[in-house]
């Protein structure tokens, strides 16, 4: 699945935060129910639990980053990614959405090499 363009406005970020919070809650609920069902049957499938936990971890990490961006917006969003258009806060080195380097001197930003 390819990365979709990131939210470019604070309203879109707030909407994304809401959607992610609901997704994280649903994934948490599902993982707990799945674990309970496996426990009642005394048959654990660690591959299934690991896969579901990884999905939850990814969604939770994205939610955390969106919340960080919204909190930083109180101090002001300072720009958007040249690659995908996602907003970023002051001091951000890499885009939270696509991973593109934001600072000129950051690794992978096309800074001139010294040698």
mmCIF file of C-alpha atoms in Angstrom:
data_model
loop_
_atom_site.group_PDB
_atom_site.id
_atom_site.type_symbol
_atom_site.label_atom_id
_atom_site.label_comp_id
_atom_site.label_asym_id
_atom_site.label_seq_id
_atom_site.Cartn_x
_atom_site.Cartn_y
_atom_site.Cartn_z
ATOM 1 C CA UNK A 1 0.000 0.000 0.000
ATOM 2 C CA UNK A 2 1.561 3.319 -1.032
ATOM 3 C CA UNK A 3 1.624 6.358 1.240
ATOM 4 C CA UNK A 4 -1.167 8.796 0.612
ATOM 5 C CA UNK A 5 -0.479 12.532 0.584
ATOM 6 C CA UNK A 6 -0.450 13.881 4.118
ATOM 7 C CA UNK A 7 -2.916 16.340 5.595
ATOM 8 C CA UNK A 8 -2.010 19.895 4.684
ATOM 9 C CA UNK A 9 -4.256 21.882 7.011
ATOM 10 C CA UNK A 10 -4.888 21.864 10.722
ATOM 11 C CA UNK A 11 -8.524 20.910 10.141
ATOM 12 C CA UNK A 12 -7.378 17.878 8.165
ATOM 13 C CA UNK A 13 -4.926 16.998 10.954
ATOM 14 C CA UNK A 14 -7.698 17.218 13.547
ATOM 15 C CA UNK A 15 -9.885 14.984 11.399
ATOM 16 C CA UNK A 16 -6.996 12.532 10.954
ATOM 17 C CA UNK A 17 -6.411 12.538 14.726
ATOM 18 C CA UNK A 18 -10.068 11.692 15.318
ATOM 19 C CA UNK A 19 -9.989 8.870 12.764
ATOM 20 C CA UNK A 20 -6.731 7.481 14.158
ATOM 21 C CA UNK A 21 -7.975 7.651 17.758
ATOM 22 C CA UNK A 22 -11.030 5.613 16.771
ATOM 23 C CA UNK A 23 -8.850 3.138 14.877
ATOM 24 C CA UNK A 24 -6.423 2.742 17.797
ATOM 25 C CA UNK A 25 -9.325 2.170 20.187
ATOM 26 C CA UNK A 26 -10.874 -0.442 17.882
ATOM 27 C CA UNK A 27 -7.545 -2.221 17.328
ATOM 28 C CA UNK A 28 -6.889 -2.254 21.082
ATOM 29 C CA UNK A 29 -10.342 -3.674 21.767
ATOM 30 C CA UNK A 30 -9.923 -6.299 19.051
ATOM 31 C CA UNK A 31 -6.480 -7.340 20.255
ATOM 32 C CA UNK A 32 -7.767 -7.740 23.798
ATOM 33 C CA UNK A 33 -10.732 -9.795 22.621
ATOM 34 C CA UNK A 34 -8.548 -11.949 20.434
ATOM 35 C CA UNK A 35 -6.149 -12.589 23.313
ATOM 36 C CA UNK A 36 -9.040 -13.458 25.616
ATOM 37 C CA UNK A 37 -10.498 -15.900 23.095
ATOM 38 C CA UNK A 38 -7.131 -17.576 22.684
ATOM 39 C CA UNK A 39 -6.733 -17.800 26.466
ATOM 40 C CA UNK A 40 -10.136 -19.421 26.928
ATOM 41 C CA UNK A 41 -9.174 -22.055 24.377
ATOM 42 C CA UNK A 42 -5.652 -22.391 25.795
ATOM 43 C CA UNK A 43 -4.324 -22.068 22.259
ATOM 44 C CA UNK A 44 -2.203 -19.020 21.483
ATOM 45 C CA UNK A 45 -1.227 -18.045 17.957
ATOM 46 C CA UNK A 46 1.726 -15.757 18.501
ATOM 47 C CA UNK A 47 2.005 -14.987 14.794
ATOM 48 C CA UNK A 48 -1.559 -13.639 14.781
ATOM 49 C CA UNK A 49 -1.057 -11.690 18.013
ATOM 50 C CA UNK A 50 2.225 -10.234 16.767
ATOM 51 C CA UNK A 51 0.686 -9.153 13.460
ATOM 52 C CA UNK A 52 -2.253 -7.472 15.190
ATOM 53 C CA UNK A 53 0.022 -5.826 17.762
ATOM 54 C CA UNK A 54 2.240 -4.462 14.974
ATOM 55 C CA UNK A 55 -0.808 -2.988 13.241
ATOM 56 C CA UNK A 56 -1.861 -1.348 16.500
ATOM 57 C CA UNK A 57 1.658 -0.050 17.127
ATOM 58 C CA UNK A 58 1.810 1.549 13.672
ATOM 59 C CA UNK A 59 -1.545 3.283 14.100
ATOM 60 C CA UNK A 60 -0.635 4.419 17.625
ATOM 61 C CA UNK A 61 2.689 5.859 16.424
ATOM 62 C CA UNK A 62 0.933 7.804 13.670
ATOM 63 C CA UNK A 63 -1.631 9.068 16.172
ATOM 64 C CA UNK A 64 1.177 10.223 18.454
ATOM 65 C CA UNK A 65 2.844 12.109 15.627
ATOM 66 C CA UNK A 66 -0.393 13.788 14.562
ATOM 67 C CA UNK A 67 -1.012 14.796 18.188
ATOM 68 C CA UNK A 68 2.539 16.173 18.391
ATOM 69 C CA UNK A 69 1.973 18.214 15.240
ATOM 70 C CA UNK A 70 -1.296 19.599 16.582
ATOM 71 C CA UNK A 71 0.329 20.490 19.902
ATOM 72 C CA UNK A 72 3.147 22.206 18.025
ATOM 73 C CA UNK A 73 0.571 24.185 16.054
ATOM 74 C CA UNK A 74 -0.059 26.223 19.194
ATOM 75 C CA UNK A 75 3.444 27.564 18.597
ATOM 76 C CA UNK A 76 2.789 27.584 14.868
ATOM 77 C CA UNK A 77 3.209 25.175 12.009
ATOM 78 C CA UNK A 78 6.270 26.289 10.125
ATOM 79 C CA UNK A 79 5.849 24.655 6.765
ATOM 80 C CA UNK A 80 4.914 21.716 4.651
ATOM 81 C CA UNK A 81 6.910 18.877 3.154
ATOM 82 C CA UNK A 82 8.180 19.555 -0.368
ATOM 83 C CA UNK A 83 7.585 15.913 -1.237
ATOM 84 C CA UNK A 84 4.074 15.096 0.060
ATOM 85 C CA UNK A 85 2.687 18.391 1.396
ATOM 86 C CA UNK A 86 2.185 17.256 5.011
ATOM 87 C CA UNK A 87 2.540 20.073 7.534
ATOM 88 C CA UNK A 88 5.480 20.027 9.923
ATOM 89 C CA UNK A 89 6.355 21.814 13.127
ATOM 90 C CA UNK A 90 9.324 23.960 13.984
ATOM 91 C CA UNK A 91 12.490 21.909 14.375
ATOM 92 C CA UNK A 92 11.247 18.891 12.414
ATOM 93 C CA UNK A 93 14.066 17.193 10.534
ATOM 94 C CA UNK A 94 12.082 14.580 8.617
ATOM 95 C CA UNK A 95 8.503 14.477 7.343
ATOM 96 C CA UNK A 96 6.284 12.388 9.605
ATOM 97 C CA UNK A 97 4.258 11.196 6.610
ATOM 98 C CA UNK A 98 6.785 10.237 3.929
ATOM 99 C CA UNK A 99 10.151 10.399 5.725
ATOM 100 C CA UNK A 100 11.605 13.029 3.375
ATOM 101 C CA UNK A 101 14.379 15.113 4.937
ATOM 102 C CA UNK A 102 13.125 18.642 5.700
ATOM 103 C CA UNK A 103 16.325 20.352 6.835
ATOM 104 C CA UNK A 104 18.972 21.105 4.220
ATOM 105 C CA UNK A 105 21.754 19.557 6.345
ATOM 106 C CA UNK A 106 19.798 16.422 7.263
ATOM 107 C CA UNK A 107 21.030 13.079 5.902
ATOM 108 C CA UNK A 108 19.287 12.352 2.629
ATOM 109 C CA UNK A 109 18.418 16.011 2.028
ATOM 110 C CA UNK A 110 20.871 16.379 -0.806
ATOM 111 C CA UNK A 111 23.452 18.237 1.260
ATOM 112 C CA UNK A 112 26.807 18.514 -0.469
ATOM 113 C CA UNK A 113 29.216 15.769 0.517
ATOM 114 C CA UNK A 114 32.541 16.634 2.090
ATOM 115 C CA UNK A 115 34.934 14.627 0.043
#
